[in-house]
């Protein structure tokens, strides 16, 4: 029962605190299990995000959303030592990556993130604008069973964020 994990105000109702605790000993995350899983062939994940203890120019890593199945991964995160948000998709060790600059992101400011995948392309949208589209080199063949919302226990220091309105769509979004 960590008082820091109480649900603070979000875009609509309450948000979820994600990231590591101040002492770096605990991490905040939840798992969501869509009834039919998450298709590796086509879909979208969108959410609102508010950095609390980090900025786009910081050198720390911050995980937002991930999904995994045997030999497959989706990660949406800020990679350490980069001023970018990364949308990483891997199937059978073949990796595709769409990155978008976030160096202008500051603490306590909400941003809308949408990441889409189809049989041929990964796209990343920030605040309603397409920021990058790259070829999807290979799609997986097994449904992802769940979404991890928040950190997944990375060993390096991660920042805290609020996340709200996390949604999974079976089709690619256009903004």
Coordinates of N, CA, C and O in Angstrom, one line a residue:
X1 N 0.8 -1.2 0.0 CA 0.0 0.0 0.0 C 0.9 1.2 0.0 O 1.1 1.8 1.0
X2 N 1.3 1.6 -1.1 CA 2.2 2.8 -1.3 C 1.3 4.0 -1.5 O 0.6 4.1 -2.6
X3 N 1.3 5.0 -0.7 CA 0.4 6.2 -0.8 C 0.7 6.9 -2.1 O -0.2 7.5 -2.7
X4 N 1.9 6.8 -2.7 CA 2.2 7.5 -3.9 C 1.5 6.9 -5.1 O 1.3 7.6 -6.1
X5 N 1.0 5.7 -5.0 CA 0.4 5.0 -6.1 C -1.1 5.3 -6.1 O -1.8 4.8 -7.0
X6 N -1.6 6.1 -5.2 CA -3.1 6.5 -5.2 C -3.4 7.2 -6.6 O -2.5 7.9 -7.1
X7 N -4.5 6.9 -7.1 CA -4.9 7.4 -8.4 C -5.1 8.9 -8.4 O -6.1 9.4 -7.9
X8 N -4.2 9.7 -9.0 CA -4.3 11.1 -9.1 C -5.3 11.5 -10.3 O -5.6 10.6 -11.1
X9 N -5.6 12.8 -10.4 CA -6.5 13.2 -11.5 C -5.9 13.0 -12.8 O -4.7 13.2 -13.0
X10 N -6.7 12.6 -13.8 CA -6.2 12.3 -15.1 C -6.9 13.2 -16.1 O -7.6 14.2 -15.8
X11 N -6.8 12.9 -17.4 CA -7.5 13.6 -18.5 C -9.0 13.4 -18.3 O -9.8 14.3 -18.4
X12 N -9.4 12.2 -17.9 CA -10.8 11.9 -17.7 C -10.9 11.0 -16.5 O -10.5 9.9 -16.5
X13 N -11.4 11.5 -15.4 CA -11.4 10.8 -14.1 C -10.0 10.6 -13.5 O -9.3 11.6 -13.4
X14 N -9.6 9.4 -13.2 CA -8.4 9.2 -12.5 C -7.3 8.6 -13.4 O -7.7 7.8 -14.3
X15 N -6.1 8.9 -13.2 CA -4.9 8.4 -14.0 C -4.2 7.4 -13.2 O -4.5 7.1 -12.0
X16 N -3.3 6.7 -13.8 CA -2.4 5.7 -13.1 C -1.0 6.2 -13.0 O -0.5 6.7 -14.0
X17 N -0.4 6.2 -11.8 CA 1.0 6.5 -11.7 C 1.8 5.3 -12.2 O 1.6 4.1 -11.7
X18 N 2.8 5.5 -13.1 CA 3.6 4.5 -13.6 C 5.1 4.9 -13.4 O 5.4 6.1 -13.3
X19 N 6.0 3.9 -13.3 CA 7.4 4.2 -13.2 C 7.9 3.6 -11.9 O 7.2 2.8 -11.2
X20 N 9.1 4.0 -11.4 CA 9.7 3.5 -10.2 C 9.3 4.4 -9.0 O 9.1 5.6 -9.2
X21 N 9.3 3.8 -7.8 CA 9.1 4.6 -6.6 C 10.3 5.5 -6.4 O 11.4 5.4 -7.0
X22 N 10.1 6.6 -5.6 CA 11.2 7.5 -5.3 C 12.5 6.9 -4.9 O 13.6 7.3 -5.2
X23 N 12.4 5.8 -4.1 CA 13.6 5.1 -3.6 C 14.1 4.0 -4.6 O 15.1 3.3 -4.3
X24 N 13.4 3.9 -5.8 CA 13.8 3.0 -6.8 C 13.6 1.5 -6.5 O 14.1 0.6 -7.2
X25 N 13.0 1.2 -5.4 CA 12.8 -0.2 -4.9 C 11.6 -0.9 -5.5 O 11.5 -2.1 -5.6
X26 N 10.6 -0.1 -5.8 CA 9.3 -0.6 -6.3 C 9.0 0.0 -7.6 O 9.4 1.1 -8.0
X27 N 8.1 -0.7 -8.4 CA 7.7 0.0 -9.7 C 6.2 -0.2 -9.7 O 5.6 -1.1 -9.2
X28 N 5.6 0.8 -10.5 CA 4.1 0.9 -10.6 C 3.7 0.5 -12.0 O 4.2 1.0 -13.0
X29 N 2.8 -0.5 -12.1 CA 2.3 -1.0 -13.4 C 1.1 -1.8 -13.2 O 0.8 -2.3 -12.0
X30 N 0.3 -2.0 -14.2 CA -0.8 -2.9 -14.2 C -0.8 -3.7 -15.5 O -0.1 -3.3 -16.5
X31 N -1.5 -4.8 -15.5 CA -1.6 -5.6 -16.7 C -3.1 -5.6 -17.2 O -4.0 -5.7 -16.3
X32 N -3.3 -5.5 -18.5 CA -4.6 -5.5 -19.1 C -4.7 -6.7 -20.0 O -3.8 -6.9 -20.9
X33 N -5.8 -7.5 -19.9 CA -5.9 -8.7 -20.7 C -7.1 -8.6 -21.6 O -8.3 -8.9 -21.2
X34 N -7.0 -8.1 -22.8 CA -8.1 -8.0 -23.8 C -8.7 -9.4 -24.0 O -7.9 -10.4 -24.0
X35 N -10.0 -9.6 -24.1 CA -10.6 -10.9 -24.2 C -10.1 -11.8 -25.3 O -9.9 -13.0 -25.1
X36 N -9.8 -11.2 -26.4 CA -9.3 -12.0 -27.5 C -7.8 -11.8 -27.8 O -7.3 -12.2 -28.8
X37 N -7.1 -11.2 -26.8 CA -5.7 -10.9 -27.0 C -5.5 -9.7 -27.9 O -6.4 -9.0 -28.3
X38 N -4.2 -9.5 -28.3 CA -3.8 -8.4 -29.1 C -3.2 -8.9 -30.4 O -2.2 -9.7 -30.3
X39 N -3.8 -8.5 -31.5 CA -3.3 -9.1 -32.8 C -1.9 -8.6 -33.1 O -1.6 -7.4 -33.0
X40 N -1.0 -9.5 -33.6 CA 0.3 -9.1 -34.0 C 0.3 -8.5 -35.4 O 1.2 -7.9 -35.9
X41 N -0.8 -8.7 -36.1 CA -0.9 -8.3 -37.5 C -1.3 -6.8 -37.7 O -0.8 -6.1 -38.6
X42 N -2.2 -6.3 -37.0 CA -2.7 -5.0 -37.1 C -3.3 -4.5 -35.8 O -4.0 -5.3 -35.1
X43 N -3.2 -3.2 -35.5 CA -3.8 -2.7 -34.3 C -3.2 -1.3 -34.0 O -2.3 -0.7 -34.7
X44 N -3.7 -0.8 -32.8 CA -3.2 0.5 -32.3 C -3.3 0.5 -30.8 O -4.2 -0.1 -30.2
X45 N -2.4 1.2 -30.2 CA -2.4 1.5 -28.8 C -2.3 3.0 -28.6 O -1.4 3.6 -29.2
X46 N -3.2 3.6 -27.9 CA -3.2 5.0 -27.6 C -3.3 5.3 -26.1 O -3.9 4.5 -25.4
X47 N -2.8 6.4 -25.7 CA -2.9 6.8 -24.3 C -2.5 8.3 -24.2 O -1.8 8.9 -25.0
X48 N -2.9 8.9 -23.0 CA -2.4 10.2 -22.6 C -1.3 10.0 -21.6 O -1.4 9.1 -20.8
X49 N -0.3 10.8 -21.7 CA 0.9 10.7 -20.8 C 1.3 12.0 -20.3 O 1.4 13.0 -21.0
X50 N 1.6 12.0 -19.0 CA 2.1 13.2 -18.3 C 3.4 12.9 -17.6 O 3.4 12.3 -16.5
X51 N 4.6 13.4 -18.1 CA 5.8 13.2 -17.3 C 5.8 13.9 -16.0 O 5.4 15.1 -15.9
X52 N 6.2 13.2 -14.9 CA 6.2 13.8 -13.6 C 7.6 14.1 -13.2 O 7.9 15.2 -12.7
X53 N 8.5 13.2 -13.3 CA 9.9 13.3 -12.7 C 10.9 13.3 -13.8 O 12.1 13.1 -13.6
X54 N 10.5 13.5 -15.1 CA 11.5 13.4 -16.2 C 11.0 14.4 -17.3 O 9.9 14.9 -17.3
X55 N 11.9 14.7 -18.2 CA 11.7 15.6 -19.3 C 12.2 14.9 -20.6 O 13.0 14.0 -20.5
X56 N 11.8 15.4 -21.7 CA 12.2 14.7 -23.0 C 13.7 14.8 -23.2 O 14.2 13.9 -23.9
X57 N 14.4 15.7 -22.6 CA 15.8 15.9 -22.8 C 16.6 15.1 -21.8 O 17.8 15.0 -21.8
X58 N 16.0 14.4 -20.8 CA 16.7 13.7 -19.8 C 17.3 12.4 -20.3 O 16.9 11.9 -21.4
X59 N 18.3 11.9 -19.6 CA 19.0 10.7 -20.1 C 18.4 9.4 -19.5 O 18.9 8.3 -19.8
X60 N 17.3 9.4 -18.8 CA 16.8 8.2 -18.2 C 15.8 7.5 -19.2 O 15.3 8.2 -20.1
X61 N 15.6 6.3 -18.9 CA 14.6 5.5 -19.7 C 13.3 5.5 -19.0 O 13.2 5.5 -17.8
X62 N 12.2 5.5 -19.7 CA 10.9 5.4 -19.2 C 10.0 4.5 -20.0 O 9.8 4.7 -21.2
X63 N 9.5 3.4 -19.4 CA 8.6 2.5 -20.1 C 7.2 2.9 -19.9 O 6.8 3.3 -18.8
X64 N 6.4 2.9 -21.0 CA 5.0 3.3 -20.9 C 4.0 2.1 -21.1 O 3.2 1.8 -20.2
X65 N 4.2 1.4 -22.2 CA 3.3 0.2 -22.5 C 4.1 -0.8 -23.3 O 5.0 -0.5 -24.1
X66 N 3.8 -2.1 -22.9 CA 4.5 -3.2 -23.6 C 3.6 -4.4 -23.8 O 2.6 -4.5 -23.0
X67 N 3.9 -5.2 -24.7 CA 3.2 -6.5 -24.9 C 4.2 -7.5 -25.3 O 5.1 -7.2 -26.1
X68 N 4.0 -8.8 -24.9 CA 4.9 -9.8 -25.3 C 4.2 -11.1 -25.5 O 3.2 -11.4 -24.9
X69 N 4.8 -11.9 -26.4 CA 4.4 -13.3 -26.7 C 5.7 -14.0 -27.0 O 6.7 -13.4 -27.2
X70 N 5.6 -15.3 -27.1 CA 6.9 -16.1 -27.4 C 7.5 -15.5 -28.7 O 6.8 -15.6 -29.8
X71 N 8.7 -15.0 -28.6 CA 9.4 -14.5 -29.8 C 8.9 -13.2 -30.4 O 9.3 -12.8 -31.4
X72 N 8.0 -12.5 -29.7 CA 7.4 -11.2 -30.1 C 7.4 -10.2 -29.0 O 7.2 -10.6 -27.8
X73 N 7.6 -8.9 -29.4 CA 7.6 -7.9 -28.4 C 7.1 -6.6 -29.0 O 7.4 -6.3 -30.2
X74 N 6.3 -5.8 -28.3 CA 6.0 -4.4 -28.6 C 6.4 -3.6 -27.3 O 6.0 -4.0 -26.2
X75 N 7.1 -2.6 -27.5 CA 7.5 -1.6 -26.5 C 7.2 -0.2 -26.9 O 7.6 0.2 -28.1
X76 N 6.6 0.6 -26.1 CA 6.5 2.0 -26.3 C 7.1 2.7 -25.1 O 6.7 2.6 -24.0
X77 N 8.2 3.4 -25.4 CA 9.0 3.9 -24.3 C 10.0 5.0 -24.7 O 10.2 5.3 -25.9
X78 N 10.5 5.7 -23.7 CA 11.6 6.7 -24.0 C 12.9 5.9 -23.7 O 13.1 5.5 -22.6
X79 N 13.7 5.8 -24.7 CA 15.0 5.1 -24.6 C 16.0 6.0 -23.8 O 16.0 7.2 -24.1
X80 N 16.8 5.5 -23.0 CA 17.8 6.3 -22.2 C 18.8 6.9 -23.2 O 19.2 6.3 -24.2
X81 N 19.3 8.1 -22.8 CA 20.3 8.9 -23.6 C 19.7 9.3 -25.0 O 20.5 9.6 -25.9
X82 N 18.4 9.2 -25.2 CA 17.8 9.7 -26.4 C 16.7 10.6 -26.0 O 16.0 10.5 -25.0
X83 N 16.5 11.6 -26.9 CA 15.3 12.6 -26.7 C 14.2 12.1 -27.6 O 13.6 13.0 -28.3
X84 N 13.9 10.8 -27.6 CA 12.9 10.3 -28.5 C 12.0 9.3 -27.8 O 12.4 8.7 -26.8
X85 N 10.7 9.3 -28.3 CA 9.8 8.2 -27.9 C 10.0 7.1 -28.9 O 10.0 7.4 -30.1
X86 N 10.1 5.9 -28.5 CA 10.4 4.8 -29.4 C 9.2 3.8 -29.4 O 8.6 3.5 -28.4
X87 N 8.8 3.4 -30.6 CA 7.8 2.3 -30.8 C 8.5 1.2 -31.5 O 8.9 1.2 -32.6
X88 N 8.8 0.1 -30.7 CA 9.6 -1.0 -31.0 C 8.7 -2.2 -31.2 O 7.9 -2.5 -30.4
X89 N 8.9 -2.9 -32.4 CA 8.1 -4.1 -32.7 C 9.1 -5.2 -33.1 O 9.9 -4.9 -34.0
X90 N 9.1 -6.3 -32.5 CA 10.0 -7.4 -32.8 C 9.3 -8.7 -33.0 O 8.4 -9.0 -32.2
X91 N 9.6 -9.4 -34.1 CA 9.0 -10.8 -34.3 C 10.2 -11.7 -34.8 O 10.9 -11.4 -35.7
X92 N 10.4 -12.7 -34.0 CA 11.4 -13.7 -34.4 C 12.8 -13.0 -34.6 O 13.5 -13.3 -35.6
X93 N 13.1 -12.1 -33.7 CA 14.4 -11.4 -33.7 C 14.6 -10.4 -34.9 O 15.7 -9.9 -35.1
X94 N 13.5 -10.1 -35.6 CA 13.5 -9.1 -36.6 C 12.8 -7.9 -36.1 O 11.7 -8.0 -35.7
X95 N 13.6 -6.8 -36.0 CA 13.1 -5.6 -35.3 C 12.8 -4.5 -36.2 O 13.5 -4.2 -37.2
X96 N 11.7 -3.8 -35.9 CA 11.3 -2.5 -36.6 C 11.1 -1.5 -35.5 O 10.7 -1.8 -34.4
X97 N 11.5 -0.2 -35.8 CA 11.5 0.8 -34.8 C 11.1 2.1 -35.5 O 11.7 2.6 -36.4
X98 N 10.1 2.8 -34.9 CA 9.7 4.1 -35.3 C 10.0 5.0 -34.1 O 9.6 4.7 -32.9
X99 N 10.7 6.1 -34.3 CA 11.1 7.0 -33.2 C 10.5 8.4 -33.5 O 10.4 8.8 -34.7
X100 N 10.2 9.2 -32.5 CA 9.7 10.5 -32.7 C 10.4 11.4 -31.6 O 10.5 11.0 -30.4
X101 N 10.8 12.6 -32.0 CA 11.4 13.5 -31.0 C 10.5 14.0 -29.9 O 9.3 14.4 -30.2
X102 N 11.0 14.0 -28.7 CA 10.2 14.6 -27.6 C 11.0 15.5 -26.7 O 10.7 15.7 -25.5
X103 N 12.1 16.1 -27.3 CA 13.0 16.9 -26.5 C 12.3 18.1 -25.9 O 12.7 18.7 -24.9
X104 N 11.1 18.5 -26.5 CA 10.4 19.7 -26.0 C 9.4 19.3 -24.9 O 8.8 20.2 -24.3
X105 N 9.3 18.0 -24.5 CA 8.4 17.6 -23.4 C 8.9 18.1 -22.1 O 10.1 17.9 -21.8
X106 N 8.1 18.6 -21.3 CA 8.4 19.0 -19.9 C 7.6 18.3 -18.9 O 6.6 17.6 -19.2
X107 N 7.9 18.5 -17.6 CA 7.2 17.9 -16.6 C 5.8 18.5 -16.4 O 5.6 19.7 -16.7
X108 N 4.8 17.7 -16.0 CA 3.5 18.1 -15.7 C 2.7 18.6 -16.9 O 1.8 19.5 -16.8
X109 N 3.0 18.1 -18.1 CA 2.3 18.5 -19.3 C 1.8 17.2 -20.0 O 2.5 16.3 -20.2
X110 N 0.5 17.2 -20.3 CA -0.1 16.0 -20.9 C 0.2 16.0 -22.4 O 0.2 17.0 -23.1
X111 N 0.4 14.7 -22.9 CA 0.6 14.5 -24.4 C -0.2 13.2 -24.8 O -0.3 12.3 -24.0
X112 N -0.7 13.3 -26.0 CA -1.4 12.2 -26.5 C -0.5 11.4 -27.4 O 0.2 11.9 -28.3
X113 N -0.4 10.0 -27.2 CA 0.5 9.1 -27.9 C -0.4 8.1 -28.6 O -1.3 7.5 -27.9
X114 N -0.2 7.8 -29.9 CA -0.8 6.7 -30.6 C 0.2 6.0 -31.4 O 0.9 6.6 -32.2
X115 N 0.3 4.7 -31.3 CA 1.2 3.9 -32.1 C 0.4 2.8 -32.8 O -0.5 2.1 -32.2
X116 N 0.6 2.7 -34.1 CA -0.2 1.8 -34.9 C 0.7 0.8 -35.7 O 1.9 1.2 -36.0
X117 N 0.2 -0.4 -36.0 CA 1.0 -1.3 -36.8 C 0.0 -2.0 -37.8 O -1.2 -2.2 -37.5
X118 N 0.5 -2.3 -38.9 CA -0.3 -3.0 -39.9 C 0.6 -4.0 -40.6 O 1.8 -4.1 -40.1
X119 N 0.2 -4.8 -41.5 CA 1.1 -5.8 -42.1 C 2.3 -5.2 -42.8 O 3.3 -5.9 -43.0
X120 N 2.4 -3.9 -43.0 CA 3.5 -3.3 -43.7 C 4.2 -2.1 -43.1 O 5.2 -1.7 -43.5
X121 N 3.6 -1.6 -42.0 CA 4.1 -0.3 -41.5 C 3.8 -0.1 -40.0 O 2.8 -0.5 -39.5
X122 N 4.8 0.6 -39.4 CA 4.6 1.1 -38.0 C 4.5 2.6 -38.1 O 5.2 3.3 -38.9
X123 N 3.6 3.2 -37.3 CA 3.4 4.7 -37.3 C 3.3 5.1 -35.8 O 2.8 4.4 -35.0
X124 N 3.9 6.3 -35.6 CA 3.8 6.9 -34.3 C 3.3 8.3 -34.4 O 3.7 9.1 -35.3
X125 N 2.2 8.6 -33.6 CA 1.6 9.9 -33.6 C 1.8 10.5 -32.2 O 1.7 9.9 -31.2
X126 N 2.1 11.8 -32.2 CA 2.2 12.5 -30.9 C 1.3 13.8 -31.0 O 1.4 14.5 -32.0
X127 N 0.5 13.9 -30.0 CA -0.5 15.1 -30.0 C -1.3 15.2 -31.3 O -1.5 16.4 -31.7
X128 N -1.7 14.1 -31.9 CA -2.5 14.1 -33.0 C -1.8 14.3 -34.4 O -2.5 14.2 -35.4
X129 N -0.5 14.4 -34.4 CA 0.3 14.5 -35.7 C 1.2 13.3 -35.9 O 1.8 12.9 -35.0
X130 N 1.1 12.9 -37.2 CA 2.0 11.8 -37.5 C 3.5 12.3 -37.4 O 3.8 13.2 -38.1
X131 N 4.3 11.6 -36.7 CA 5.7 12.0 -36.5 C 6.7 11.0 -37.2 O 7.8 11.5 -37.5
X132 N 6.3 9.8 -37.4 CA 7.1 8.9 -38.2 C 6.4 7.7 -38.6 O 5.4 7.2 -38.0
X133 N 6.8 7.2 -39.8 CA 6.2 5.9 -40.3 C 7.4 5.1 -40.9 O 8.2 5.7 -41.6
X134 N 7.5 3.9 -40.6 CA 8.6 3.0 -41.1 C 8.0 1.7 -41.5 O 7.0 1.3 -41.0
X135 N 8.8 1.0 -42.4 CA 8.3 -0.3 -42.8 C 8.3 -1.3 -41.6 O 9.2 -1.3 -40.8
X136 N 7.3 -2.1 -41.5 CA 7.3 -3.2 -40.6 C 7.9 -4.4 -41.3 O 7.3 -5.0 -42.2
X137 N 9.1 -4.8 -40.8 CA 9.9 -5.8 -41.5 C 9.3 -7.2 -41.4 O 9.4 -8.0 -42.3
X138 N 8.6 -7.5 -40.2 CA 8.1 -8.8 -40.0 C 7.0 -8.8 -39.0 O 7.2 -8.1 -37.9
X139 N 5.9 -9.4 -39.2 CA 4.8 -9.5 -38.1 C 4.9 -10.8 -37.4 O 5.3 -11.8 -38.0
X140 N 4.4 -10.8 -36.2 CA 4.4 -12.1 -35.5 C 3.2 -12.9 -35.9 O 2.3 -12.5 -36.6
X141 N 3.1 -14.1 -35.4 CA 2.0 -15.0 -35.7 C 1.2 -15.5 -34.5 O 0.2 -16.2 -34.6
X142 N 1.5 -15.0 -33.3 CA 0.8 -15.3 -32.1 C 0.2 -14.0 -31.5 O 0.9 -13.0 -31.4
X143 N -1.0 -14.1 -31.0 CA -1.6 -13.0 -30.3 C -0.8 -12.7 -29.0 O -0.5 -13.6 -28.3
X144 N -0.7 -11.4 -28.7 CA -0.1 -11.0 -27.4 C -1.3 -11.2 -26.4 O -2.4 -10.9 -26.7
X145 N -1.0 -11.8 -25.3 CA -2.0 -12.1 -24.3 C -2.5 -10.9 -23.5 O -3.6 -10.8 -23.0
X146 N -1.5 -9.9 -23.3 CA -1.9 -8.8 -22.4 C -1.0 -7.6 -22.7 O 0.0 -7.7 -23.3
X147 N -1.4 -6.4 -22.2 CA -0.6 -5.2 -22.2 C -0.1 -5.0 -20.8 O -0.8 -5.1 -19.8
X148 N 1.2 -4.6 -20.7 CA 1.8 -4.1 -19.5 C 1.7 -2.6 -19.6 O 2.3 -2.0 -20.5
X149 N 1.1 -2.0 -18.6 CA 1.0 -0.6 -18.6 C 1.9 -0.1 -17.4 O 1.6 -0.3 -16.3
X150 N 3.0 0.6 -17.8 CA 4.0 1.0 -16.8 C 5.3 0.3 -17.0 O 5.4 -0.5 -18.0
X151 N 6.2 0.4 -16.1 CA 7.5 -0.2 -16.2 C 7.4 -1.7 -16.0 O 6.4 -2.2 -15.5
X152 N 8.4 -2.4 -16.6 CA 8.4 -3.8 -16.5 C 9.6 -4.3 -15.7 O 10.2 -5.3 -15.9
X153 N 10.1 -3.4 -14.8 CA 11.2 -3.8 -13.9 C 12.6 -3.6 -14.5 O 13.5 -4.3 -14.2
X154 N 12.7 -2.7 -15.4 CA 14.0 -2.4 -16.0 C 15.0 -2.1 -14.9 O 14.7 -1.4 -13.9
X155 N 16.3 -2.5 -15.0 CA 17.3 -2.3 -13.9 C 17.8 -0.8 -13.9 O 18.2 -0.4 -12.8
X156 N 17.6 -0.1 -14.9 CA 18.1 1.3 -14.9 C 17.0 2.2 -14.3 O 15.9 1.9 -14.2
X157 N 17.5 3.4 -13.9 CA 16.5 4.4 -13.3 C 15.5 4.8 -14.3 O 15.8 5.1 -15.4
X158 N 14.3 4.8 -13.9 CA 13.2 5.3 -14.7 C 12.4 6.4 -14.0 O 12.4 6.4 -12.8
X159 N 11.8 7.2 -14.8 CA 11.0 8.3 -14.3 C 9.6 7.9 -14.0 O 9.1 6.9 -14.5
X160 N 8.9 8.8 -13.3 CA 7.5 8.6 -13.0 C 6.7 9.4 -14.0 O 7.0 10.5 -14.4
X161 N 5.5 8.8 -14.3 CA 4.6 9.5 -15.2 C 3.1 9.2 -14.8 O 2.9 8.2 -14.0
X162 N 2.2 10.0 -15.2 CA 0.8 9.6 -15.2 C 0.4 9.1 -16.5 O 0.8 9.7 -17.6
X163 N -0.4 8.1 -16.6 CA -0.9 7.6 -17.9 C -2.4 7.4 -17.7 O -2.9 7.1 -16.6
X164 N -3.2 7.8 -18.8 CA -4.6 7.8 -18.7 C -5.2 7.4 -20.1 O -4.5 7.5 -21.1
X165 N -6.4 6.9 -20.0 CA -7.1 6.6 -21.3 C -6.4 5.6 -22.2 O -6.3 5.8 -23.4
X166 N -5.7 4.6 -21.6 CA -5.0 3.6 -22.4 C -6.0 2.8 -23.2 O -7.0 2.2 -22.6
X167 N -5.9 2.7 -24.5 CA -6.8 2.0 -25.4 C -6.1 1.1 -26.4 O -5.1 1.5 -26.9
X168 N -6.7 0.0 -26.6 CA -6.2 -0.9 -27.7 C -7.3 -1.0 -28.7 O -8.5 -1.2 -28.4
X169 N -6.9 -0.8 -30.0 CA -7.8 -0.9 -31.1 C -7.4 -2.1 -32.0 O -6.1 -2.2 -32.2
X170 N -8.3 -2.8 -32.7 CA -7.9 -3.9 -33.6 C -7.5 -3.3 -34.9 O -7.0 -4.1 -35.8
X171 N -7.7 -2.1 -35.2 CA -7.3 -1.5 -36.5 C -6.3 -0.3 -36.3 O -6.3 0.3 -35.2
X172 N -5.6 0.1 -37.3 CA -4.7 1.2 -37.2 C -5.5 2.5 -37.1 O -6.4 2.7 -37.9
X173 N -5.1 3.4 -36.2 CA -5.7 4.7 -36.1 C -5.0 5.6 -37.2 O -4.0 5.3 -37.7
X174 N -5.6 6.8 -37.4 CA -5.1 7.7 -38.4 C -4.7 9.0 -37.7 O -4.3 10.0 -38.4
X175 N -4.7 9.1 -36.4 CA -4.3 10.3 -35.6 C -4.3 10.0 -34.2 O -5.0 9.1 -33.7

